[in-house]
Amino acid sequence: MKKKLTFAFIMAIFTTGIVTFAAISVNLGFSENFLKVWLKSWGISYVVAIPAILIIAPKVQAFVDYLFERENKN
């Protein structure tokens, strides 16, 4: 469980940071309050991403395992 939590925290840092940076820069541009808006958005996204990764990741992994299991049988 420790490994899964560590993965979720690290993965969320990178994915939310990159995605919010891209979305804010496209929608707001690099204005004088860009950094403030981006950091606020990043914080909110990060808090949402942690439980999402912990809940969704095992289901996605099971689905991918299922897909490749079927592929290996053919």
C-alpha positions as YAML, in Angstrom:
chain: A
units: angstrom
residues:
- id: 1
  name: MET
  ca: [0.00, 0.00, 0.00]
- id: 2
  name: LYS
  ca: [2.90, 2.35, 0.77]
- id: 3
  name: LYS
  ca: [4.22, 1.88, -2.76]
- id: 4
  name: LYS
  ca: [0.81, 2.69, -4.29]
- id: 5
  name: LEU
  ca: [0.45, 5.85, -2.21]
- id: 6
  name: THR
  ca: [3.95, 7.01, -3.12]
- id: 7
  name: PHE
  ca: [3.22, 6.35, -6.80]
- id: 8
  name: ALA
  ca: [-0.07, 8.28, -6.60]
- id: 9
  name: PHE
  ca: [1.52, 11.30, -4.91]
- id: 10
  name: ILE
  ca: [4.43, 11.50, -7.36]
- id: 11
  name: MET
  ca: [2.33, 10.80, -10.45]
- id: 12
  name: ALA
  ca: [-0.20, 13.44, -9.40]
- id: 13
  name: ILE
  ca: [2.52, 16.07, -8.94]
- id: 14
  name: PHE
  ca: [3.74, 15.69, -12.52]
- id: 15
  name: THR
  ca: [0.46, 15.11, -14.34]
- id: 16
  name: THR
  ca: [-1.50, 17.86, -12.61]
- id: 17
  name: GLY
  ca: [1.38, 20.30, -12.94]
- id: 18
  name: ILE
  ca: [1.80, 19.70, -16.66]
- id: 19
  name: VAL
  ca: [-1.91, 19.65, -17.50]
- id: 20
  name: THR
  ca: [-2.81, 22.73, -15.47]
- id: 21
  name: PHE
  ca: [0.17, 24.63, -16.88]
- id: 22
  name: ALA
  ca: [-0.93, 23.80, -20.43]
- id: 23
  name: ALA
  ca: [-4.60, 24.63, -19.81]
- id: 24
  name: ILE
  ca: [-3.93, 27.89, -17.99]
- id: 25
  name: SER
  ca: [-1.37, 29.07, -20.56]
- id: 26
  name: VAL
  ca: [-3.77, 28.37, -23.44]
- id: 27
  name: ASN
  ca: [-6.84, 29.85, -21.77]
- id: 28
  name: LEU
  ca: [-5.31, 32.74, -19.81]
- id: 29
  name: GLY
  ca: [-1.98, 33.32, -21.50]
- id: 30
  name: PHE
  ca: [1.14, 34.43, -19.67]
- id: 31
  name: SER
  ca: [-0.39, 37.38, -17.88]
- id: 32
  name: GLU
  ca: [0.93, 38.97, -14.71]
- id: 33
  name: ASN
  ca: [-1.28, 36.76, -12.51]
- id: 34
  name: PHE
  ca: [-0.44, 33.54, -14.39]
- id: 35
  name: LEU
  ca: [1.68, 32.07, -11.60]
- id: 36
  name: LYS
  ca: [-0.96, 32.72, -8.93]
- id: 37
  name: VAL
  ca: [-3.76, 31.22, -11.03]
- id: 38
  name: TRP
  ca: [-1.62, 28.25, -12.08]
- id: 39
  name: LEU
  ca: [-0.52, 27.39, -8.53]
- id: 40
  name: LYS
  ca: [-4.10, 27.62, -7.26]
- id: 41
  name: SER
  ca: [-5.34, 25.39, -10.08]
- id: 42
  name: TRP
  ca: [-2.45, 22.98, -9.56]
- id: 43
  name: GLY
  ca: [-3.24, 22.67, -5.85]
- id: 44
  name: ILE
  ca: [-6.92, 21.95, -6.46]
- id: 45
  name: SER
  ca: [-6.10, 19.48, -9.23]
- id: 46
  name: TYR
  ca: [-3.54, 17.72, -7.05]
- id: 47
  name: VAL
  ca: [-6.03, 17.18, -4.22]
- id: 48
  name: VAL
  ca: [-8.56, 15.76, -6.68]
- id: 49
  name: ALA
  ca: [-6.00, 13.60, -8.50]
- id: 50
  name: ILE
  ca: [-4.74, 11.63, -5.49]
- id: 51
  name: PRO
  ca: [-8.00, 9.80, -4.72]
- id: 52
  name: ALA
  ca: [-8.77, 9.53, -8.45]
- id: 53
  name: ILE
  ca: [-5.46, 7.77, -9.08]
- id: 54
  name: LEU
  ca: [-5.93, 5.49, -6.08]
- id: 55
  name: ILE
  ca: [-9.47, 4.54, -7.14]
- id: 56
  name: ILE
  ca: [-9.12, 4.45, -10.92]
- id: 57
  name: ALA
  ca: [-5.60, 3.05, -11.37]
- id: 58
  name: PRO
  ca: [-6.39, -0.48, -10.11]
- id: 59
  name: LYS
  ca: [-9.42, -0.68, -12.40]
- id: 60
  name: VAL
  ca: [-7.41, 0.51, -15.40]
- id: 61
  name: GLN
  ca: [-4.64, -1.97, -14.55]
- id: 62
  name: ALA
  ca: [-7.15, -4.81, -14.35]
- id: 63
  name: PHE
  ca: [-8.64, -3.80, -17.70]
- id: 64
  name: VAL
  ca: [-5.21, -3.63, -19.35]
- id: 65
  name: ASP
  ca: [-4.33, -7.03, -17.88]
- id: 66
  name: TYR
  ca: [-7.60, -8.39, -19.28]
- id: 67
  name: LEU
  ca: [-6.88, -6.96, -22.75]
- id: 68
  name: PHE
  ca: [-3.39, -8.42, -22.88]
- id: 69
  name: GLU
  ca: [-4.55, -11.74, -21.45]
- id: 70
  name: ARG
  ca: [-7.00, -12.06, -24.34]
- id: 71
  name: GLU
  ca: [-4.29, -11.05, -26.81]
- id: 72
  name: ASN
  ca: [-1.91, -13.70, -25.52]
- id: 73
  name: LYS
  ca: [-4.55, -16.40, -25.93]
- id: 74
  name: ASN
  ca: [-4.95, -15.65, -29.65]
...
